[in-house]
Coordinates of C-alpha atoms and ligand atoms in Angstrom, one line a residue:
M13 CA -27.9 -39.8 -4.3
S14 CA -26.1 -39.8 -0.1
F15 CA -21.8 -39.7 -0.5
K16 CA -20.2 -42.5 -0.3
A17 CA -16.7 -41.2 1.1
P18 CA -14.2 -42.5 -1.5
V19 CA -11.6 -44.7 0.2
R20 CA -10.2 -47.1 -1.8
D21 CA -9.3 -44.4 -4.1
I22 CA -7.7 -42.1 -1.3
V23 CA -6.2 -44.6 0.8
F24 CA -4.5 -46.3 -2.7
S25 CA -3.3 -42.7 -4.1
L26 CA -1.3 -42.9 -0.3
Q27 CA 0.3 -45.8 -1.7
A28 CA 1.1 -46.0 -5.5
A29 CA 1.2 -42.6 -6.5
A30 CA 2.1 -39.9 -3.3
G31 CA 4.8 -41.7 -1.9
Y32 CA 3.0 -42.4 1.9
E33 CA 5.0 -45.1 2.8
R34 CA 8.4 -42.7 3.0
L35 CA 6.5 -41.0 6.5
A36 CA 7.2 -44.2 8.1
S37 CA 10.9 -43.7 9.7
A38 CA 8.9 -40.2 11.2
F39 CA 5.3 -41.8 11.7
P40 CA 6.1 -44.7 12.6
E41 CA 2.4 -44.7 14.6
A42 CA 0.5 -44.0 11.8
D43 CA 1.4 -46.9 9.0
L44 CA -1.2 -47.6 6.3
D45 CA -3.6 -49.4 7.5
T46 CA -3.8 -47.2 10.7
A47 CA -4.5 -44.5 8.3
Q48 CA -6.9 -46.5 6.7
A49 CA -9.1 -47.3 9.8
V50 CA -9.1 -43.5 10.3
L51 CA -10.2 -42.7 7.2
E52 CA -13.3 -45.3 7.3
A53 CA -13.9 -43.5 10.4
A54 CA -13.9 -39.8 8.6
G55 CA -16.2 -41.6 5.4
E56 CA -19.0 -42.5 8.5
F57 CA -18.9 -39.3 9.9
A58 CA -18.9 -37.4 6.5
A59 CA -21.9 -39.7 4.5
D60 CA -23.8 -39.5 8.5
V61 CA -23.2 -35.9 9.4
L62 CA -21.8 -33.7 6.5
A63 CA -23.1 -34.5 3.2
P64 CA -27.3 -34.6 5.0
L65 CA -26.4 -30.9 5.5
N66 CA -24.7 -29.9 2.5
R67 CA -28.2 -29.4 0.6
S68 CA -30.4 -27.7 2.7
A69 CA -26.9 -24.9 4.0
D70 CA -27.4 -24.2 0.4
Q71 CA -31.3 -23.3 0.1
A72 CA -30.9 -21.6 3.5
G73 CA -27.6 -19.9 3.8
A74 CA -25.8 -18.6 6.9
V75 CA -27.9 -15.6 8.1
Y76 CA -27.4 -12.8 9.5
E77 CA -29.3 -10.2 11.6
N78 CA -29.4 -7.9 14.7
G79 CA -25.8 -7.9 14.7
R80 CA -25.2 -11.9 14.6
V81 CA -24.3 -14.6 12.1
T82 CA -26.3 -17.7 12.3
A83 CA -25.1 -20.6 10.7
P84 CA -27.3 -23.0 8.8
A85 CA -29.4 -25.5 10.5
G86 CA -27.7 -28.0 12.0
F87 CA -24.1 -26.7 11.2
V88 CA -23.2 -25.6 15.3
D89 CA -24.4 -29.7 16.1
A90 CA -22.6 -31.1 13.1
Y91 CA -19.4 -29.0 14.5
K92 CA -20.2 -29.7 17.8
Q93 CA -19.5 -33.3 16.3
Y94 CA -16.5 -32.8 14.7
A95 CA -14.6 -31.2 17.3
A96 CA -15.4 -34.0 20.2
G97 CA -14.6 -37.0 17.8
G98 CA -11.5 -35.5 17.9
W99 CA -11.2 -34.4 13.9
N100 CA -9.4 -30.7 14.5
G101 CA -6.2 -31.7 16.3
L102 CA -5.3 -34.7 14.1
A103 CA -1.7 -33.1 12.7
A104 CA -1.3 -30.5 15.6
S105 CA 1.2 -31.0 17.7
P106 CA 0.4 -33.4 21.2
D107 CA 2.1 -30.6 23.5
H108 CA -1.2 -29.2 22.5
G109 CA -3.6 -31.5 22.2
G110 CA -3.5 -33.0 19.4
Q111 CA -2.2 -36.2 17.9
G112 CA 1.3 -35.5 16.6
L113 CA -0.4 -37.0 13.1
P114 CA 1.2 -36.9 9.1
K115 CA -0.4 -33.8 7.6
T116 CA -0.7 -35.8 4.4
L117 CA -3.3 -38.0 6.6
E118 CA -5.3 -34.7 7.5
V119 CA -5.3 -33.6 4.4
A120 CA -6.5 -37.2 2.8
V121 CA -9.2 -36.6 6.0
F122 CA -10.5 -33.3 4.6
D123 CA -10.7 -34.5 1.1
I124 CA -13.2 -36.2 2.1
F125 CA -15.1 -33.8 4.8
Q126 CA -14.8 -31.3 1.3
A127 CA -16.7 -33.5 -1.1
A128 CA -18.8 -34.3 2.1
N129 CA -19.6 -30.7 2.5
L130 CA -18.0 -27.5 1.2
A131 CA -19.7 -25.1 3.4
F132 CA -18.8 -27.2 6.5
G133 CA -14.8 -28.0 5.1
I134 CA -13.8 -24.6 5.1
W135 CA -14.7 -23.4 8.4
P136 CA -12.2 -25.8 10.6
T137 CA -9.5 -25.3 8.2
L138 CA -9.3 -21.9 8.6
T139 CA -9.0 -22.8 12.0
L140 CA -6.1 -25.0 11.1
G141 CA -4.4 -22.4 9.4
A142 CA -4.2 -19.9 12.7
V143 CA -2.7 -23.2 15.0
E144 CA 0.3 -23.5 12.1
A145 CA 0.6 -19.5 12.4
I146 CA -0.1 -19.8 16.6
D147 CA 2.7 -22.7 16.8
H148 CA 5.4 -20.9 14.5
H149 CA 4.9 -17.5 15.6
G150 CA 3.0 -16.8 18.7
S151 CA 4.9 -16.2 22.3
E152 CA 4.9 -19.1 25.0
R153 CA 2.1 -17.6 26.3
Q154 CA -0.1 -17.3 23.3
K155 CA 0.3 -20.8 22.4
A156 CA -0.2 -22.1 26.5
I157 CA -3.4 -20.1 26.2
Y158 CA -4.3 -20.5 22.7
L159 CA -3.7 -23.5 20.6
P160 CA -5.0 -25.7 23.3
K161 CA -8.0 -24.4 22.6
L162 CA -8.4 -24.1 18.8
V163 CA -6.5 -27.4 18.9
S164 CA -9.8 -29.2 20.5
G165 CA -12.0 -27.1 18.1
E166 CA -13.3 -25.6 21.3
W167 CA -12.7 -22.1 20.1
T168 CA -12.4 -21.5 15.8
G169 CA -9.5 -19.8 13.9
T170 CA -9.8 -17.0 11.1
M171 CA -7.4 -15.5 8.8
N172 CA -8.6 -11.4 8.5
L173 CA -6.2 -10.2 5.3
T174 CA -8.7 -8.8 3.1
E175 CA -9.9 -4.8 2.5
P176 CA -11.9 -3.4 0.1
Q177 CA -8.6 -1.5 -1.1
A178 CA -6.5 -4.5 -1.0
G179 CA -7.0 -8.2 -2.7
S180 CA -4.2 -9.5 -4.5
D181 CA -2.4 -6.8 -3.3
L182 CA -2.1 -6.7 0.6
A183 CA 0.6 -4.3 0.5
A184 CA -2.2 -2.3 0.2
V185 CA -4.0 -3.2 4.0
R186 CA -4.7 0.0 6.0
T187 CA -6.2 -1.5 9.7
R188 CA -4.2 0.8 12.3
A189 CA -3.2 -1.5 15.6
E190 CA -2.4 1.5 18.1
P191 CA -0.2 0.7 21.1
D192 CA -2.6 0.8 24.0
G193 CA 0.5 1.6 26.4
E194 CA 0.1 -1.4 28.2
G195 CA 2.2 -3.4 26.1
G196 CA -0.7 -4.6 23.7
Y197 CA -2.6 -3.5 20.7
R198 CA -5.8 -1.9 19.8
L199 CA -7.3 -2.7 15.5
H200 CA -8.9 0.3 14.1
G201 CA -10.4 -0.9 10.4
Q202 CA -12.4 -3.1 8.7
K203 CA -11.6 -6.2 6.9
I204 CA -14.0 -8.2 4.0
F205 CA -14.9 -11.3 2.6
I206 CA -14.0 -13.3 6.0
T207 CA -14.6 -16.7 6.0
W208 CA -17.1 -17.9 8.9
G209 CA -15.7 -14.9 10.4
D210 CA -18.7 -15.0 13.5
H211 CA -21.2 -17.9 14.4
E212 CA -22.7 -18.7 17.6
A213 CA -21.4 -22.4 17.7
T214 CA -18.1 -22.0 20.5
D215 CA -18.0 -19.3 22.9
N216 CA -15.0 -17.9 21.3
I217 CA -13.3 -16.6 17.5
V218 CA -9.4 -16.1 17.5
H219 CA -9.0 -13.8 14.6
L220 CA -5.5 -13.5 13.9
V221 CA -5.7 -9.7 11.2
L222 CA -3.1 -8.0 9.4
A223 CA -2.8 -4.4 10.0
R224 CA -0.4 -2.2 10.5
L225 CA 1.6 -0.5 13.0
P226 CA 1.8 4.1 13.4
D227 CA 5.9 3.8 12.6
A228 CA 5.4 1.3 9.5
P229 CA 7.3 1.6 6.7
E230 CA 4.7 1.4 3.6
G231 CA 3.9 -1.6 1.3
V232 CA 4.3 -5.3 2.6
K233 CA 7.4 -4.8 4.6
G234 CA 5.1 -2.3 7.1
I235 CA 2.7 -5.4 8.1
S236 CA 2.7 -7.2 11.4
L237 CA 0.3 -9.7 12.6
F238 CA -2.0 -9.7 14.8
L239 CA -4.6 -11.4 17.4
A240 CA -7.8 -10.3 18.4
P241 CA -10.0 -12.6 20.3
K242 CA -14.3 -12.3 20.0
V243 CA -14.4 -12.7 24.0
Q244 CA -11.2 -11.0 25.6
V245 CA -8.7 -13.4 27.6
N246 CA -7.9 -13.5 30.8
D247 CA -4.1 -14.9 31.8
D248 CA -5.8 -17.4 33.6
G249 CA -7.3 -18.6 29.8
S250 CA -10.9 -17.2 31.2
L251 CA -13.0 -15.0 29.5
G252 CA -13.5 -11.2 30.0
A253 CA -15.2 -9.0 28.7
L254 CA -16.6 -8.6 24.6
N255 CA -13.8 -6.8 22.1
A256 CA -15.1 -4.4 20.3
L257 CA -15.1 -5.7 16.7
R258 CA -18.4 -7.4 14.8
P259 CA -19.5 -8.3 12.0
G260 CA -20.5 -5.7 9.9
G261 CA -22.8 -8.3 7.8
I262 CA -22.5 -11.0 5.6
E263 CA -22.5 -11.4 1.5
H264 CA -24.8 -12.8 -0.6
K265 CA -22.5 -14.6 -3.1
M266 CA -22.7 -17.1 -6.5
G267 CA -22.2 -20.1 -3.8
L268 CA -20.7 -21.7 -0.9
H269 CA -23.6 -20.4 1.1
G270 CA -23.9 -22.3 4.6
S271 CA -19.8 -20.3 5.0
P272 CA -21.0 -17.0 6.0
T273 CA -18.9 -14.6 4.1
C274 CA -18.4 -11.5 6.9
V275 CA -17.5 -7.9 6.9
M276 CA -15.4 -7.2 10.2
L277 CA -15.8 -4.0 12.0
Y278 CA -12.2 -3.1 14.5
E279 CA -13.4 -0.9 16.5
G280 CA -10.8 -0.1 19.1
A281 CA -10.6 -3.9 19.6
K282 CA -7.9 -5.4 21.9
A283 CA -5.1 -7.3 19.9
E284 CA -1.9 -9.0 21.1
L285 CA 1.1 -8.9 18.1
I286 CA 2.7 -12.3 17.3
G287 CA 6.2 -12.5 16.7
Q288 CA 8.3 -9.1 15.4
P289 CA 6.5 -6.2 14.7
H290 CA 6.4 -5.8 10.8
N291 CA 6.6 -9.3 9.9
G292 CA 3.2 -10.6 9.4
L293 CA 3.4 -11.0 5.6
A294 CA 5.8 -13.8 6.5
Y295 CA 3.9 -15.6 9.1
M296 CA 0.8 -15.3 7.2
F297 CA 2.4 -17.1 4.4
T298 CA 3.0 -19.9 7.4
M299 CA -1.4 -20.2 7.1
M300 CA -1.3 -19.7 3.8
N301 CA 1.0 -22.3 1.9
A302 CA -1.3 -24.2 5.0
A303 CA -4.2 -22.9 3.2
R304 CA -3.8 -23.2 0.1
L305 CA -2.2 -27.0 -0.1
M306 CA -6.2 -27.2 1.8
V307 CA -7.7 -25.3 -1.1
G308 CA -6.4 -27.6 -3.4
V309 CA -7.8 -30.1 -2.0
Q310 CA -11.5 -28.4 -1.7
G311 CA -10.7 -28.4 -5.6
V312 CA -10.6 -32.5 -5.2
G313 CA -13.9 -32.8 -2.8
V314 CA -15.8 -30.8 -5.3
A315 CA -15.3 -32.9 -7.8
E316 CA -15.4 -35.6 -5.7
R317 CA -19.2 -35.1 -4.9
A318 CA -19.4 -33.5 -9.0
Y319 CA -18.7 -36.8 -9.9
Q320 CA -19.9 -39.4 -8.4
R321 CA -24.1 -37.9 -9.1
A322 CA -23.0 -37.6 -12.5
L323 CA -21.4 -41.5 -12.7
A324 CA -24.9 -42.5 -10.8
F325 CA -27.1 -40.6 -13.2
A326 CA -25.8 -41.5 -16.5
Q327 CA -26.5 -45.5 -15.7
E328 CA -30.0 -44.3 -14.9
R329 CA -31.0 -41.9 -17.5
R330 CA -31.7 -43.2 -20.6
Q331 CA -31.4 -41.8 -24.7
G332 CA -30.7 -42.4 -27.4
R333 CA -29.4 -45.8 -28.7
S334 CA -26.3 -47.4 -27.7
A335 CA -23.0 -47.2 -30.3
W336 CA -21.3 -49.6 -28.5
T337 CA -24.2 -52.4 -27.7
G338 CA -27.0 -51.6 -30.3
E339 CA -29.5 -51.0 -27.4
T340 CA -32.2 -48.0 -27.9
S341 CA -33.0 -46.0 -25.1
A342 CA -29.9 -46.7 -23.4
P343 CA -28.2 -45.6 -20.1
I344 CA -26.4 -42.5 -21.4
F345 CA -23.8 -44.0 -19.9
D346 CA -23.0 -46.1 -23.0
H347 CA -22.4 -43.6 -25.1
P348 CA -18.2 -42.5 -25.5
D349 CA -19.1 -38.6 -25.9
V350 CA -20.6 -39.6 -21.6
R351 CA -18.4 -42.3 -20.5
R352 CA -15.4 -39.8 -22.2
M353 CA -16.7 -36.9 -20.2
L354 CA -16.7 -39.2 -17.0
M355 CA -13.5 -40.4 -17.4
L356 CA -11.8 -37.6 -17.9
A357 CA -13.2 -36.1 -15.1
K358 CA -11.7 -38.8 -13.1
A359 CA -8.8 -38.7 -14.5
K360 CA -9.0 -35.2 -13.3
L361 CA -10.2 -35.6 -9.6
D362 CA -7.7 -38.7 -9.7
A363 CA -4.6 -36.9 -10.6
A364 CA -5.5 -33.7 -8.2
R365 CA -5.8 -35.6 -5.5
A366 CA -2.6 -37.7 -5.6
I367 CA -0.9 -33.8 -6.1
C368 CA -2.5 -32.2 -3.2
F369 CA -1.3 -36.2 -1.6
A370 CA 2.6 -35.5 -2.9
T371 CA 2.2 -32.2 -1.4
A372 CA 1.2 -33.0 1.4
V373 CA 3.8 -35.7 1.7
A374 CA 6.5 -33.1 1.0
S375 CA 5.0 -30.5 3.7
D376 CA 5.2 -33.6 6.2
L377 CA 9.2 -34.8 5.3
A378 CA 10.2 -30.7 5.6
R379 CA 8.8 -30.7 9.1
A380 CA 9.9 -33.9 10.6
S381 CA 12.3 -36.2 8.6
S382 CA 15.8 -36.5 10.6
D383 CA 17.7 -36.6 7.2
P384 CA 18.7 -32.9 6.5
A385 CA 19.4 -34.0 2.9
E386 CA 15.6 -35.2 2.8
K387 CA 14.2 -32.1 4.5
A388 CA 16.2 -29.5 2.4
A389 CA 14.7 -32.0 -0.7
A390 CA 11.2 -32.0 0.9
A391 CA 10.8 -28.3 1.2
A392 CA 12.2 -27.6 -2.3
R393 CA 9.6 -29.9 -3.1
E394 CA 6.5 -28.3 -1.2
A395 CA 7.3 -25.2 -2.2
L396 CA 7.2 -25.8 -6.0
L397 CA 3.7 -28.0 -5.6
T398 CA 1.5 -25.8 -3.3
P399 CA 0.7 -23.6 -6.5
I400 CA 0.5 -26.4 -8.6
A401 CA -1.7 -28.0 -5.8
K402 CA -4.0 -25.0 -5.4
G403 CA -3.8 -23.8 -8.7
W404 CA -4.8 -26.9 -11.1
S405 CA -6.7 -28.8 -8.1
T406 CA -9.2 -26.0 -8.2
D407 CA -9.2 -25.7 -11.8
V408 CA -10.1 -29.3 -11.8
G409 CA -12.7 -28.9 -9.0
V410 CA -14.6 -26.2 -11.8
E411 CA -14.0 -28.6 -14.5
V412 CA -15.5 -31.5 -13.0
A413 CA -18.0 -29.8 -11.9
S414 CA -19.0 -28.1 -14.9
A415 CA -18.9 -31.8 -16.6
G416 CA -20.9 -32.9 -14.1
V417 CA -23.7 -30.3 -14.9
Q418 CA -23.1 -31.6 -18.6
V419 CA -23.4 -35.3 -17.9
H420 CA -27.0 -34.0 -16.0
G421 CA -27.9 -32.2 -19.7
G422 CA -30.9 -29.2 -18.5
M423 CA -31.6 -32.0 -15.4
G424 CA -27.9 -29.9 -14.4
F425 CA -29.4 -26.4 -15.3
I426 CA -32.2 -27.4 -13.0
E427 CA -30.7 -27.0 -8.9
E428 CA -33.6 -29.8 -7.4
T429 CA -30.2 -32.5 -8.7
G430 CA -27.5 -30.8 -6.4
A431 CA -24.8 -30.7 -9.9
A432 CA -25.7 -26.9 -10.0
Q433 CA -24.7 -26.4 -5.9
Y434 CA -21.8 -28.4 -7.0
Y435 CA -20.3 -26.4 -9.8
R436 CA -21.7 -22.9 -8.2
D437 CA -19.8 -23.9 -5.0
S438 CA -16.4 -24.4 -6.6
R439 CA -16.5 -21.4 -8.9
I440 CA -14.8 -19.4 -5.3
L441 CA -11.5 -22.0 -5.5
P442 CA -9.6 -20.5 -8.4
I443 CA -10.2 -17.5 -6.6
Y444 CA -9.3 -17.1 -3.0
E445 CA -5.9 -17.9 -1.1
G446 CA -4.5 -16.1 -3.8
T447 CA -6.0 -16.1 -7.2
N448 CA -5.2 -19.1 -9.6
G449 CA -3.5 -16.0 -11.7
I450 CA -1.1 -15.1 -8.6
Q451 CA -0.8 -19.4 -7.9
A452 CA 0.6 -19.2 -11.5
M453 CA 3.1 -16.2 -11.3
D454 CA 4.4 -17.2 -8.2
L455 CA 5.1 -21.2 -9.8
A456 CA 6.7 -19.6 -12.7
G457 CA 8.3 -16.6 -10.7
R458 CA 9.6 -17.3 -7.3
K459 CA 9.4 -21.0 -7.8
L460 CA 12.1 -20.9 -10.8
A461 CA 14.6 -18.5 -9.0
D462 CA 16.1 -21.1 -7.8
G463 CA 17.7 -21.3 -11.1
G464 CA 14.8 -24.2 -12.0
A465 CA 16.7 -26.6 -9.5
A466 CA 13.5 -28.0 -7.6
L467 CA 11.6 -28.0 -10.8
A468 CA 14.9 -30.2 -12.4
D469 CA 15.1 -32.6 -9.7
L470 CA 11.0 -33.3 -11.1
L471 CA 11.1 -33.8 -14.4
A472 CA 14.3 -36.5 -13.7
E473 CA 12.0 -38.3 -11.5
I474 CA 9.5 -38.3 -13.9
R475 CA 11.8 -38.9 -16.5
A476 CA 12.7 -41.8 -15.2
D477 CA 9.2 -43.6 -14.0
A478 CA 8.4 -42.6 -17.3
N479 CA 10.9 -45.4 -19.1
G480 CA 10.3 -47.3 -16.4
L481 CA 6.7 -47.9 -18.3
A482 CA 6.6 -50.6 -20.2
G483 CA 3.2 -53.1 -21.9
E484 CA 0.3 -51.7 -21.4
L485 CA 0.8 -48.7 -19.9
A486 CA 3.9 -48.0 -23.1
G487 CA 2.4 -45.2 -24.9
V488 CA 2.3 -43.3 -21.6
K489 CA 6.1 -43.4 -21.5
G490 CA 6.3 -41.1 -24.3
R491 CA 4.0 -38.7 -23.7
L492 CA 4.7 -38.2 -20.5
L493 CA 8.5 -37.8 -21.5
T494 CA 7.3 -35.4 -24.2
G495 CA 5.4 -33.4 -21.4
A496 CA 8.6 -33.1 -19.4
D497 CA 10.8 -32.3 -22.8
A498 CA 8.0 -29.2 -22.7
V499 CA 7.8 -28.1 -19.1
D500 CA 12.0 -28.5 -19.8
D501 CA 11.6 -26.1 -22.5
A502 CA 8.9 -23.1 -21.6
A503 CA 10.7 -23.1 -18.0
R504 CA 13.9 -22.2 -19.2
W505 CA 12.1 -19.3 -21.6
L506 CA 10.3 -18.0 -18.3
I507 CA 13.9 -18.6 -16.3
E508 CA 15.7 -16.1 -18.9
R509 CA 13.2 -13.6 -18.5
R510 CA 12.0 -14.1 -15.1
G511 CA 9.9 -11.0 -13.9
T512 CA 9.1 -9.7 -17.2
P513 CA 5.6 -8.8 -19.1
D514 CA 6.5 -11.7 -21.7
A515 CA 6.8 -14.3 -18.2
L516 CA 4.2 -12.7 -16.4
A517 CA 2.0 -13.4 -19.7
G518 CA 3.1 -16.7 -19.9
A519 CA 3.1 -18.0 -16.7
T520 CA -0.7 -19.3 -16.3
A521 CA 0.1 -21.6 -19.3
F522 CA 3.0 -23.0 -17.5
L523 CA 1.2 -23.6 -14.6
K524 CA -1.2 -26.0 -16.6
L525 CA 1.4 -27.1 -18.8
T526 CA 3.2 -28.5 -15.4
G527 CA 0.0 -29.4 -13.5
D528 CA -0.3 -31.7 -16.4
L529 CA 1.8 -33.7 -16.4
V530 CA 2.7 -33.5 -12.6
G531 CA -1.1 -34.5 -12.6
G532 CA -0.6 -37.5 -15.5
W533 CA 3.0 -38.6 -13.9
M534 CA 0.3 -39.7 -10.7
L535 CA -1.9 -41.1 -13.0
A536 CA 1.3 -43.4 -14.8
R537 CA 2.4 -44.3 -11.0
T538 CA -0.8 -45.0 -10.5
A539 CA -1.8 -47.4 -13.0
A540 CA 1.7 -48.9 -12.7
A541 CA 1.3 -49.8 -8.8
A542 CA -2.2 -51.3 -9.3
L543 CA -1.0 -53.2 -12.8
A544 CA 1.2 -54.7 -10.5
G545 CA -1.3 -56.2 -8.6
G546 CA -1.3 -53.3 -5.6
G547 CA -4.7 -51.9 -4.1
P548 CA -7.9 -54.2 -3.0
D549 CA -8.1 -57.3 -5.1
D550 CA -10.6 -56.3 -8.2
T551 CA -9.5 -56.4 -11.0
A552 CA -11.7 -54.1 -13.2
W553 CA -10.9 -52.0 -10.8
R554 CA -6.8 -52.0 -11.1
A555 CA -7.3 -52.2 -15.0
S556 CA -10.0 -49.0 -14.8
K557 CA -6.6 -47.2 -13.6
A558 CA -4.7 -47.9 -16.5
A559 CA -7.7 -46.9 -18.8
L560 CA -7.2 -43.3 -16.8
A561 CA -4.1 -43.4 -17.9
R562 CA -4.0 -43.7 -20.6
L563 CA -6.5 -41.5 -21.8
F564 CA -5.7 -38.5 -19.8
A565 CA -2.0 -39.1 -21.7
E566 CA -3.8 -38.7 -25.2
Q567 CA -6.0 -36.2 -23.9
V568 CA -4.3 -34.0 -22.4
L569 CA -0.4 -34.5 -22.7
T570 CA -0.5 -34.4 -25.8
G571 CA -1.5 -30.5 -25.7
A572 CA 1.9 -30.7 -24.0
S573 CA 3.8 -28.9 -26.4
G574 CA 0.6 -26.9 -27.7
L575 CA 1.2 -25.2 -23.9
A576 CA 5.1 -24.8 -23.8
E577 CA 4.3 -22.7 -26.7
A578 CA 1.0 -20.6 -25.1
V579 CA 3.8 -19.8 -22.6
K580 CA 6.3 -18.3 -25.8
Q581 CA 3.7 -16.2 -27.0
G582 CA 5.6 -13.5 -25.2
A583 CA 3.2 -10.2 -24.0
G584 CA 3.2 -8.3 -27.5
D585 CA 0.4 -9.1 -28.1
L586 CA -1.5 -8.2 -24.9
A587 CA 0.8 -5.0 -24.6
S588 CA 0.1 -3.3 -27.7
V589 CA -3.6 -3.3 -27.7
S590 CA -6.1 -1.0 -25.5
A591 CA -8.8 -1.1 -23.7
E592 CA -10.6 1.3 -26.3
A593 CA -9.6 -1.1 -29.6
L594 CA -11.2 -4.1 -27.0
G595 CA -14.1 -2.4 -26.3
A596 CA -17.8 -2.8 -28.1
Ligands
FAD5 C1 -16.0 -16.5 -0.5 C2 -15.0 -15.9 -0.1 C3 -14.7 -16.0 0.9 C4 -12.8 -15.3 1.5 N1 -12.6 -15.9 2.7 C5 -11.3 -14.8 3.0 C6 -11.1 -15.0 4.5 O1 -11.3 -15.8 4.7 N2 -9.9 -14.2 4.6 C7 -9.4 -13.1 4.1 O2 -8.8 -12.5 4.1 N3 -10.0 -13.4 2.0 C8 -10.7 -13.6 2.1 N4 -11.3 -13.6 0.8 C9 -10.8 -12.9 -0.3 C10 -10.0 -13.8 -1.2 O3 -8.8 -13.9 -0.5 C11 -9.6 -12.3 -2.4 O4 -11.1 -12.0 -2.9 C12 -8.7 -12.7 -3.3 O5 -8.0 -12.6 -2.7 C13 -8.8 -12.0 -4.8 O6 -8.8 -10.5 -4.4 P1 -9.7 -9.5 -5.0 O7 -11.1 -10.3 -4.4 O8 -9.3 -8.4 -4.0 O9 -9.2 -9.9 -6.5 P2 -8.6 -9.0 -7.0 O10 -6.9 -8.3 -6.6 O11 -8.9 -7.1 -7.1 O12 -7.7 -9.6 -8.4 C14 -8.4 -9.5 -9.2 C15 -8.6 -9.6 -10.6 O13 -7.0 -9.8 -11.0 C16 -5.9 -9.9 -11.2 N5 -5.3 -9.5 -10.5 C17 -4.6 -8.9 -9.2 N6 -3.3 -8.5 -9.1 C18 -2.6 -9.3 -10.1 C19 -0.8 -9.2 -10.4 N7 -0.1 -8.6 -9.9 N8 -1.0 -9.3 -11.6 C20 -2.0 -10.4 -12.8 N9 -3.2 -10.8 -11.9 C21 -3.8 -10.0 -11.0 C22 -6.3 -11.3 -9.6 O14 -5.5 -12.8 -10.4 C23 -8.3 -11.3 -10.3 O15 -7.9 -12.3 -11.2 C24 -12.9 -14.6 0.5 C25 -13.0 -14.1 -1.0 C26 -15.0 -15.1 -1.1 C27 -15.2 -14.4 -2.1

């Protein structure tokens, strides 16, 4: 089944749910018509070039042999087309060769690329993160030498945080950076799980590496950020000798086979410090916040692909008698339970997409608004929504991919349909870029450290929109208002107990509860705009948006008060039971 980019849904989500028009004064050249044209071109590239490589890359995988990493067949050529098409520099500053478009549009384009080919899609997103980190924290020289090549896609970037003993806890990083006496540094250590850590598609790879200086204090305050290119770069930008770093192997994974996940060995590699010593983790967070949103978009992408395949299969596969039409040997789409699975998948997918776009709009306004009050409010909104965009959307990615397998029945478990690949691929998304447990603790902890002020602003908006719902969406109103009360109640409980085991135990339920509410709100906004005659002139499509909002309200938002109770259960029972007692 061929992939079709969901441009119609993406454009409407930007417009009706995410508030894309708020970017008009900061990005006057990027109106919705322009966005639509860019998205249509992205859709063609994704369908023609990226999607056809998805399955073959899963089967062949990336290969490590004789110290070299080889990308799956077709990926290098696809990457060259991607770079030549200017896709890498959409949101980068024109100062470095970028197009200066909103990040929101870049995120929407990557929604399509991730859906077409997740293992390919993660590759350039790491380069975008490196661009962001160097742009914010690099020296003028580093910007001049590295940014034009990274923005054009001539070189790629990586993010080297993880070590065997340092995963979620980056305070445990041990890679050493020793001054070389000439103003530079030499890196010694091993990094693991480095996505696209090596490949042959570009003539250089720019590694951003967390390491410790000899005088570094213990813990997170002693970590610095370094830039170590695969091939050394002379001051005039020309390439010099190979650097003393190499891939030591690639992992054999459950999914995402097309993306090489490398062990990286630093054996005295020449490196430059980025920014100030011991400040690396803060700098890396610049990269991580952008990357977290992009991983959320990966959840959306894989959900889209899994949903498209399941919907097609449900119309072809015939089994049993339809409870609606009485037809025997009916398409399984005509069974209420299958329809429920598909519609719930679509509702969650639409909701996750809108959450990611709303986060991106906030990010753009936080960066580019000329109104200080709007800028500050947008920064607070971006900070609040980022763990939801990452955590909730990637959980949706796995749920929808799992529903896709279920809709296929036994054929879903058989590799040839492709449904199994989406499920396997999706499973990494709640793990990398900060596990969803870490996202939940961020939301329930740091993001409520303002006493709940940013959340209160969000709840006020949700309540105001809910109070405006009537007619076909009258039932959604009550569910949203109850949901907002549940989030409010749970948040107050968490704020009183911030940092305690009780609050930490409730964090994941809080992320689910808040994500469900924001998702339900986004669907209500979409539905209200569709019923008011927005979007394509298609009555059935408009009615489907209202049906999705209602289904989500009745099947998901009805769980809000239960989730608030789960948040407030506390950690008592968790603390009182030993591992021995729980064992066999
Ligand atoms: C395919 C793949 C690609 C990756 N790409 C990159 C990359 O490009 N660059 C890079 O640097 N890293 C990368 N990673 C590493 C990834 O970011 C880590 O795996 C992730 O951060 C989790 O760390 P960990 O695996 O050590 O798990 P751990 O930190 O050991 O966590 C194990 C479990 O314990 C939980 N946990 C840990 N600490 C806490 C806590 N304080 N409170 C509550 N729960 C906790 C976690 O949520 C998780 O459920 C990649 C990993 C994979 C598998």
